[in-house]
Amino acid sequence: MALVDECIFCKIIRGEIPSFKVWEDDKTFAFMDINPVAKGHALIVPKFHTPNIYEAPQEWLGPTLGAVGRVARAVRDEVQPDGMNILQANDKGAAQSVFHIHFHVIPRIVDDGLTMNWDMVPGDMDEIDKLAEKIAAHTASE
Ligand code: AMP
Ligand code: ZN
């Protein structure tokens, strides 16, 4: 089944609870976050219940990312921020609170104080190279 009964985002997709919809097509749905960290904070979800990026079928990720781009451009045009972050959380350790995969579109203003930025400190290139090889092997066997 594509959608499940007890999921709040499935309920939003089905129209069982209200949302501030900004986009919908046959595979995707986008709406405003009701606890916005910034003016224009929006969420994009597939019309397919899957908890996270690990479980999401590729055929749903493609259209969902297409909708992310569409909504990001729309929010940019309307809000005219200084920048935009796309955020997607997986599991409690990453502060995921709704377990239906979703992408956050978060407009940014210089010095807005949001703490998802980090200082650029060069890594150990040898270590990065070795890790990249190992990850590439996992990616190839997906
Ligand atoms: P995350 O912490 O990445 O799982 O994000 C879940 C997001 O969903 C939070 O930013 C919430 O504010 C948002 N959210 C939860 N319930 C609703 C709702 N009914 N309508 C809109 N946004 C919601
Ligand atoms: Zn769901």
Tab-separated table of C-alpha atoms and ligand atoms in Angstrom, residues 8-9 12 17-19 31-35 41 43 89 95-98 102 104, ligand 1:
chain	number	residue	atom	x	y	z
A	8	ILE	CA	0.616	12.263	9.709
A	9	PHE	CA	2.095	13.022	6.278
A	12	ILE	CA	-1.967	15.268	4.801
A	17	ILE	CA	-5.796	16.799	7.933
A	18	PRO	CA	-5.278	20.297	6.566
A	19	SER	CA	-2.052	21.622	5.120
A	31	PHE	CA	3.324	21.936	1.856
A	32	MET	CA	4.497	24.583	4.287
A	33	ASP	CA	6.119	23.511	7.545
A	34	ILE	CA	3.901	24.717	10.399
A	35	ASN	CA	6.931	25.166	12.670
A	41	HIS	CA	10.181	26.738	5.066
A	43	LEU	CA	8.371	20.219	2.951
A	89	ALA	CA	16.853	13.809	8.203
A	95	ALA	CA	16.585	14.697	14.645
A	96	GLN	CA	14.012	13.049	12.357
A	97	SER	CA	10.592	13.432	13.988
A	98	VAL	CA	8.181	12.366	11.217
A	102	HIS	CA	10.552	14.433	3.499
A	104	HIS	CA	13.021	20.494	3.887
B	1	AMP	P1	11.954	16.226	10.766
B	1	AMP	O1	12.382	16.659	12.134
B	1	AMP	O2	13.055	16.350	9.738
B	1	AMP	O3	11.332	14.858	10.793
B	1	AMP	O4	10.876	17.273	10.296
B	1	AMP	C1	9.513	17.107	10.483
B	1	AMP	C2	8.892	18.445	10.205
B	1	AMP	O5	7.505	18.274	9.999
B	1	AMP	C3	9.068	19.461	11.329
B	1	AMP	O6	9.782	20.593	10.842
B	1	AMP	C4	7.630	19.806	11.716
B	1	AMP	O7	7.469	21.164	12.007
B	1	AMP	C5	6.859	19.416	10.475
B	1	AMP	N1	5.481	19.063	10.706
B	1	AMP	C6	4.995	18.171	11.597
B	1	AMP	N2	3.645	18.093	11.495
B	1	AMP	C7	3.284	18.960	10.509
B	1	AMP	C8	2.041	19.336	9.925
B	1	AMP	N3	0.884	18.793	10.334
B	1	AMP	N4	2.041	20.249	8.932
B	1	AMP	C9	3.213	20.792	8.509
B	1	AMP	N5	4.413	20.474	9.017
B	1	AMP	C10	4.452	19.572	10.001
